[in-house]
Amino acid sequence: MPTLGLGTSRPSQPPYLRLVLATVLLLTAGALFGFNEWFRSAEAAAGEHVIGLVTTGTTALDWGEAVTFFGLGTPHAMGLRITAGCSSAMLIIPLLLVGAGFMLSRRSTVSRILAGTGIGAALLIATNQVRIGLIASFSQRWGEEGFGWAHAVVGSLLSLVGVAASVTALLLVAMRRPQRDGRLNGSSQ
């Protein structure tokens, strides 16, 4: 029997594994939707640290309302509420659905699909944190007009870049094919 790494296929996975993992991804998407208030509060808490890096004054968090206050102690104190429409959860949910679809399609390995989905979700969360910091910085510097530009224009473009990067990461990681050049491991021709 050939060993793994010498041109053979991977050991077979139990037939139910893909169905179980697809179900887990679907349940995770449902949990993000169902527990959206908690997730938004967690994003506001993470955003408090990001905002603290890009604004003056001190920051504070109202967990129950998903609001990060910044500029406290300055004449420009404000608060940003993370709403359902501004949460990365609403972008992660479709990514999880795509990951579940890939899991059922059997076009890639389980580990690659999970890795690609995880990397994509992390990119969406990171992009949204940058967006939150940008909105706070623009708001503190230019007031309501800065908020409008950062939220509606620059922030939306940043979100689109994050979505494109997350989908690209999922596709590149999950759908990457192993190289088959006819050589044994480590040998050259």
PDB file of C-alpha atoms in Angstrom:
ATOM      1  CA  MET A   1       0.000   0.000   0.000  1.00  0.00           C
ATOM      2  CA  PRO A   2       1.513   3.397  -0.997  1.00  0.00           C
ATOM      3  CA  THR A   3       2.141   5.952   1.731  1.00  0.00           C
ATOM      4  CA  LEU A   4       0.786   9.459   1.883  1.00  0.00           C
ATOM      5  CA  GLY A   5       3.025  11.918   0.054  1.00  0.00           C
ATOM      6  CA  LEU A   6       4.098   9.566  -2.736  1.00  0.00           C
ATOM      7  CA  GLY A   7       1.392  10.514  -5.188  1.00  0.00           C
ATOM      8  CA  THR A   8      -1.508   8.861  -3.385  1.00  0.00           C
ATOM      9  CA  SER A   9      -4.821  10.332  -2.371  1.00  0.00           C
ATOM     10  CA  ARG A  10      -5.682  11.356   1.160  1.00  0.00           C
ATOM     11  CA  PRO A  11      -7.119   8.788   3.555  1.00  0.00           C
ATOM     12  CA  SER A  12     -10.876   8.704   3.156  1.00  0.00           C
ATOM     13  CA  GLN A  13     -12.951  10.673   5.625  1.00  0.00           C
ATOM     14  CA  PRO A  14     -16.044   9.250   7.251  1.00  0.00           C
ATOM     15  CA  PRO A  15     -18.978   9.910   4.906  1.00  0.00           C
ATOM     16  CA  TYR A  16     -20.948  11.830   7.500  1.00  0.00           C
ATOM     17  CA  LEU A  17     -18.094  14.233   8.396  1.00  0.00           C
ATOM     18  CA  ARG A  18     -18.829  16.723   5.605  1.00  0.00           C
ATOM     19  CA  LEU A  19     -22.528  16.764   6.432  1.00  0.00           C
ATOM     20  CA  VAL A  20     -21.787  17.340  10.129  1.00  0.00           C
ATOM     21  CA  LEU A  21     -19.313  20.150   9.377  1.00  0.00           C
ATOM     22  CA  ALA A  22     -21.662  21.788   6.851  1.00  0.00           C
ATOM     23  CA  THR A  23     -24.347  21.686   9.534  1.00  0.00           C
ATOM     24  CA  VAL A  24     -21.934  23.271  12.036  1.00  0.00           C
ATOM     25  CA  LEU A  25     -21.209  26.095   9.577  1.00  0.00           C
ATOM     26  CA  LEU A  26     -24.944  26.622   9.014  1.00  0.00           C
ATOM     27  CA  LEU A  27     -25.618  26.607  12.766  1.00  0.00           C
ATOM     28  CA  THR A  28     -22.790  29.100  13.267  1.00  0.00           C
ATOM     29  CA  ALA A  29     -24.396  31.380  10.673  1.00  0.00           C
ATOM     30  CA  GLY A  30     -27.700  31.028  12.507  1.00  0.00           C
ATOM     31  CA  ALA A  31     -26.034  31.784  15.840  1.00  0.00           C
ATOM     32  CA  LEU A  32     -24.449  34.942  14.424  1.00  0.00           C
ATOM     33  CA  PHE A  33     -27.896  36.033  13.328  1.00  0.00           C
ATOM     34  CA  GLY A  34     -29.610  35.010  16.553  1.00  0.00           C
ATOM     35  CA  PHE A  35     -26.954  36.387  18.886  1.00  0.00           C
ATOM     36  CA  ASN A  36     -26.257  39.476  16.800  1.00  0.00           C
ATOM     37  CA  GLU A  37     -26.624  41.831  19.776  1.00  0.00           C
ATOM     38  CA  TRP A  38     -23.885  40.002  21.682  1.00  0.00           C
ATOM     39  CA  PHE A  39     -21.616  39.931  18.602  1.00  0.00           C
ATOM     40  CA  ARG A  40     -22.133  43.662  18.019  1.00  0.00           C
ATOM     41  CA  SER A  41     -21.204  44.347  21.640  1.00  0.00           C
ATOM     42  CA  ALA A  42     -18.045  42.257  21.197  1.00  0.00           C
ATOM     43  CA  GLU A  43     -17.210  44.285  18.082  1.00  0.00           C
ATOM     44  CA  ALA A  44     -17.770  47.522  20.017  1.00  0.00           C
ATOM     45  CA  ALA A  45     -15.453  46.233  22.766  1.00  0.00           C
ATOM     46  CA  ALA A  46     -12.734  45.400  20.231  1.00  0.00           C
ATOM     47  CA  GLY A  47     -13.409  48.727  18.529  1.00  0.00           C
ATOM     48  CA  GLU A  48     -12.791  50.553  21.799  1.00  0.00           C
ATOM     49  CA  HIS A  49      -9.136  49.520  21.603  1.00  0.00           C
ATOM     50  CA  VAL A  50      -8.836  50.433  17.923  1.00  0.00           C
ATOM     51  CA  ILE A  51     -10.560  53.782  18.459  1.00  0.00           C
ATOM     52  CA  GLY A  52      -8.245  54.509  21.382  1.00  0.00           C
ATOM     53  CA  LEU A  53      -5.305  54.288  18.985  1.00  0.00           C
ATOM     54  CA  VAL A  54      -6.685  56.787  16.446  1.00  0.00           C
ATOM     55  CA  THR A  55      -8.504  59.381  18.572  1.00  0.00           C
ATOM     56  CA  THR A  56      -7.628  61.716  21.413  1.00  0.00           C
ATOM     57  CA  GLY A  57      -9.111  61.579  24.883  1.00  0.00           C
ATOM     58  CA  THR A  58     -10.204  58.425  26.612  1.00  0.00           C
ATOM     59  CA  THR A  59     -12.629  55.719  25.531  1.00  0.00           C
ATOM     60  CA  ALA A  60     -15.431  53.869  27.283  1.00  0.00           C
ATOM     61  CA  LEU A  61     -17.778  51.043  26.363  1.00  0.00           C
ATOM     62  CA  ASP A  62     -21.488  50.529  26.919  1.00  0.00           C
ATOM     63  CA  TRP A  63     -21.680  46.756  26.312  1.00  0.00           C
ATOM     64  CA  GLY A  64     -25.460  46.572  26.553  1.00  0.00           C
ATOM     65  CA  GLU A  65     -25.959  49.148  23.798  1.00  0.00           C
ATOM     66  CA  ALA A  66     -22.896  48.195  21.676  1.00  0.00           C
ATOM     67  CA  VAL A  67     -21.623  51.770  21.921  1.00  0.00           C
ATOM     68  CA  THR A  68     -18.012  52.859  22.112  1.00  0.00           C
ATOM     69  CA  PHE A  69     -17.495  56.376  23.440  1.00  0.00           C
ATOM     70  CA  PHE A  70     -14.342  58.247  22.503  1.00  0.00           C
ATOM     71  CA  GLY A  71     -12.805  61.657  22.951  1.00  0.00           C
ATOM     72  CA  LEU A  72     -13.921  61.687  26.565  1.00  0.00           C
ATOM     73  CA  GLY A  73     -12.280  64.573  28.361  1.00  0.00           C
ATOM     74  CA  THR A  74     -12.087  66.623  25.142  1.00  0.00           C
ATOM     75  CA  PRO A  75     -14.581  69.032  23.571  1.00  0.00           C
ATOM     76  CA  HIS A  76     -15.211  66.424  20.842  1.00  0.00           C
ATOM     77  CA  ALA A  77     -16.595  63.493  22.863  1.00  0.00           C
ATOM     78  CA  MET A  78     -18.776  61.155  20.788  1.00  0.00           C
ATOM     79  CA  GLY A  79     -20.129  57.638  20.700  1.00  0.00           C
ATOM     80  CA  LEU A  80     -20.368  55.063  17.913  1.00  0.00           C
ATOM     81  CA  ARG A  81     -23.097  52.447  18.056  1.00  0.00           C
ATOM     82  CA  ILE A  82     -22.498  49.231  16.166  1.00  0.00           C
ATOM     83  CA  THR A  83     -25.817  48.499  14.487  1.00  0.00           C
ATOM     84  CA  ALA A  84     -26.814  45.264  12.765  1.00  0.00           C
ATOM     85  CA  GLY A  85     -26.095  46.848   9.378  1.00  0.00           C
ATOM     86  CA  CYS A  86     -22.607  47.926  10.477  1.00  0.00           C
ATOM     87  CA  SER A  87     -21.634  44.603  12.017  1.00  0.00           C
ATOM     88  CA  SER A  88     -19.265  42.223  10.272  1.00  0.00           C
ATOM     89  CA  ALA A  89     -21.648  39.420  11.300  1.00  0.00           C
ATOM     90  CA  MET A  90     -23.932  40.261   8.378  1.00  0.00           C
ATOM     91  CA  LEU A  91     -20.974  39.741   6.032  1.00  0.00           C
ATOM     92  CA  ILE A  92     -19.679  36.614   7.782  1.00  0.00           C
ATOM     93  CA  ILE A  93     -23.049  34.848   7.552  1.00  0.00           C
ATOM     94  CA  PRO A  94     -22.969  34.559   3.723  1.00  0.00           C
ATOM     95  CA  LEU A  95     -19.325  33.448   3.894  1.00  0.00           C
ATOM     96  CA  LEU A  96     -20.324  30.637   6.263  1.00  0.00           C
ATOM     97  CA  LEU A  97     -23.122  29.634   3.879  1.00  0.00           C
ATOM     98  CA  VAL A  98     -20.634  29.452   1.001  1.00  0.00           C
ATOM     99  CA  GLY A  99     -18.279  27.394   3.181  1.00  0.00           C
ATOM    100  CA  ALA A 100     -21.146  24.998   3.975  1.00  0.00           C
ATOM    101  CA  GLY A 101     -21.892  24.696   0.258  1.00  0.00           C
ATOM    102  CA  PHE A 102     -18.244  23.907  -0.479  1.00  0.00           C
ATOM    103  CA  MET A 103     -18.301  21.324   2.299  1.00  0.00           C
ATOM    104  CA  LEU A 104     -21.225  19.538   0.646  1.00  0.00           C
ATOM    105  CA  SER A 105     -19.769  19.800  -2.858  1.00  0.00           C
ATOM    106  CA  ARG A 106     -16.740  17.630  -2.037  1.00  0.00           C
ATOM    107  CA  ARG A 107     -14.592  19.768  -4.341  1.00  0.00           C
ATOM    108  CA  SER A 108     -11.970  20.392  -1.676  1.00  0.00           C
ATOM    109  CA  THR A 109     -10.659  18.970   1.555  1.00  0.00           C
ATOM    110  CA  VAL A 110     -12.397  19.614   4.847  1.00  0.00           C
ATOM    111  CA  SER A 111      -9.330  21.297   6.343  1.00  0.00           C
ATOM    112  CA  ARG A 112      -8.937  23.685   3.414  1.00  0.00           C
ATOM    113  CA  ILE A 113     -12.600  24.678   3.479  1.00  0.00           C
ATOM    114  CA  LEU A 114     -12.495  25.328   7.222  1.00  0.00           C
ATOM    115  CA  ALA A 115      -9.208  27.245   6.932  1.00  0.00           C
ATOM    116  CA  GLY A 116     -10.472  29.335   4.019  1.00  0.00           C
ATOM    117  CA  THR A 117     -13.722  30.131   5.802  1.00  0.00           C
ATOM    118  CA  GLY A 118     -11.870  31.040   9.010  1.00  0.00           C
ATOM    119  CA  ILE A 119      -9.372  33.267   7.205  1.00  0.00           C
ATOM    120  CA  GLY A 120     -12.192  34.968   5.306  1.00  0.00           C
ATOM    121  CA  ALA A 121     -14.138  35.616   8.510  1.00  0.00           C
ATOM    122  CA  ALA A 122     -11.017  36.995  10.221  1.00  0.00           C
ATOM    123  CA  LEU A 123     -10.444  39.350   7.286  1.00  0.00           C
ATOM    124  CA  LEU A 124     -14.021  40.622   7.552  1.00  0.00           C
ATOM    125  CA  ILE A 125     -13.688  41.245  11.284  1.00  0.00           C
ATOM    126  CA  ALA A 126     -10.325  43.008  10.849  1.00  0.00           C
ATOM    127  CA  THR A 127     -11.629  45.134   7.985  1.00  0.00           C
ATOM    128  CA  ASN A 128     -14.640  46.182  10.052  1.00  0.00           C
ATOM    129  CA  GLN A 129     -12.391  47.143  12.969  1.00  0.00           C
ATOM    130  CA  VAL A 130     -10.331  49.341  10.629  1.00  0.00           C
ATOM    131  CA  ARG A 131     -13.603  50.835   9.371  1.00  0.00           C
ATOM    132  CA  ILE A 132     -14.749  51.569  12.946  1.00  0.00           C
ATOM    133  CA  GLY A 133     -11.429  53.274  13.693  1.00  0.00           C
ATOM    134  CA  LEU A 134     -11.664  55.283  10.487  1.00  0.00           C
ATOM    135  CA  ILE A 135     -15.198  56.453  11.278  1.00  0.00           C
ATOM    136  CA  ALA A 136     -14.184  57.517  14.785  1.00  0.00           C
ATOM    137  CA  SER A 137     -11.096  59.341  13.533  1.00  0.00           C
ATOM    138  CA  PHE A 138     -12.992  61.199  10.787  1.00  0.00           C
ATOM    139  CA  SER A 139     -15.836  61.993  13.194  1.00  0.00           C
ATOM    140  CA  GLN A 140     -13.538  63.459  15.804  1.00  0.00           C
ATOM    141  CA  ARG A 141     -11.599  65.476  13.262  1.00  0.00           C
ATOM    142  CA  TRP A 142     -14.435  66.743  11.017  1.00  0.00           C
ATOM    143  CA  GLY A 143     -17.614  66.184  13.045  1.00  0.00           C
ATOM    144  CA  GLU A 144     -20.834  65.099  11.378  1.00  0.00           C
ATOM    145  CA  GLU A 145     -19.483  65.664   7.872  1.00  0.00           C
ATOM    146  CA  GLY A 146     -16.482  63.457   8.660  1.00  0.00           C
ATOM    147  CA  PHE A 147     -18.812  60.771   9.993  1.00  0.00           C
ATOM    148  CA  GLY A 148     -20.859  60.894   6.781  1.00  0.00           C
ATOM    149  CA  TRP A 149     -17.826  60.537   4.535  1.00  0.00           C
ATOM    150  CA  ALA A 150     -16.196  57.838   6.639  1.00  0.00           C
ATOM    151  CA  HIS A 151     -19.375  55.829   7.123  1.00  0.00           C
ATOM    152  CA  ALA A 152     -21.097  56.102   3.760  1.00  0.00           C
ATOM    153  CA  VAL A 153     -18.246  56.504   1.298  1.00  0.00           C
ATOM    154  CA  VAL A 154     -14.819  55.452   2.557  1.00  0.00           C
ATOM    155  CA  GLY A 155     -16.177  52.886   5.007  1.00  0.00           C
ATOM    156  CA  SER A 156     -18.405  51.311   2.363  1.00  0.00           C
ATOM    157  CA  LEU A 157     -15.477  51.040  -0.049  1.00  0.00           C
ATOM    158  CA  LEU A 158     -13.386  49.489   2.718  1.00  0.00           C
ATOM    159  CA  SER A 159     -16.180  46.984   3.408  1.00  0.00           C
ATOM    160  CA  LEU A 160     -16.264  46.045  -0.282  1.00  0.00           C
ATOM    161  CA  VAL A 161     -12.502  45.483  -0.231  1.00  0.00           C
ATOM    162  CA  GLY A 162     -12.934  43.318   2.878  1.00  0.00           C
ATOM    163  CA  VAL A 163     -15.665  41.243   1.228  1.00  0.00           C
ATOM    164  CA  ALA A 164     -13.562  40.790  -1.923  1.00  0.00           C
ATOM    165  CA  ALA A 165     -10.502  39.821   0.137  1.00  0.00           C
ATOM    166  CA  SER A 166     -12.476  37.345   2.260  1.00  0.00           C
ATOM    167  CA  VAL A 167     -14.093  35.627  -0.731  1.00  0.00           C
ATOM    168  CA  THR A 168     -10.736  35.536  -2.530  1.00  0.00           C
ATOM    169  CA  ALA A 169      -9.073  34.019   0.552  1.00  0.00           C
ATOM    170  CA  LEU A 170     -11.810  31.389   0.826  1.00  0.00           C
ATOM    171  CA  LEU A 171     -11.480  30.474  -2.844  1.00  0.00           C
ATOM    172  CA  LEU A 172      -7.668  30.451  -2.865  1.00  0.00           C
ATOM    173  CA  VAL A 173      -7.343  28.360   0.273  1.00  0.00           C
ATOM    174  CA  ALA A 174     -10.290  26.023  -0.202  1.00  0.00           C
ATOM    175  CA  MET A 175      -9.967  25.415  -3.920  1.00  0.00           C
ATOM    176  CA  ARG A 176      -6.182  25.188  -4.196  1.00  0.00           C
ATOM    177  CA  ARG A 177      -5.157  22.003  -5.906  1.00  0.00           C
ATOM    178  CA  PRO A 178      -2.070  20.083  -4.777  1.00  0.00           C
ATOM    179  CA  GLN A 179       0.793  20.181  -7.284  1.00  0.00           C
ATOM    180  CA  ARG A 180       1.222  17.027  -9.268  1.00  0.00           C
ATOM    181  CA  ASP A 181       4.494  17.203 -11.144  1.00  0.00           C
ATOM    182  CA  GLY A 182       5.252  13.525 -11.237  1.00  0.00           C
ATOM    183  CA  ARG A 183       8.153  13.743  -8.791  1.00  0.00           C
ATOM    184  CA  LEU A 184       8.508  11.990  -5.473  1.00  0.00           C
ATOM    185  CA  ASN A 185       8.836  14.166  -2.377  1.00  0.00           C
ATOM    186  CA  GLY A 186      12.181  15.924  -2.351  1.00  0.00           C
ATOM    187  CA  SER A 187      13.579  14.395  -5.534  1.00  0.00           C
ATOM    188  CA  SER A 188      14.589  16.418  -8.574  1.00  0.00           C
ATOM    189  CA  GLN A 189      14.862  15.414 -12.186  1.00  0.00           C
TER     190      GLN A 189
END
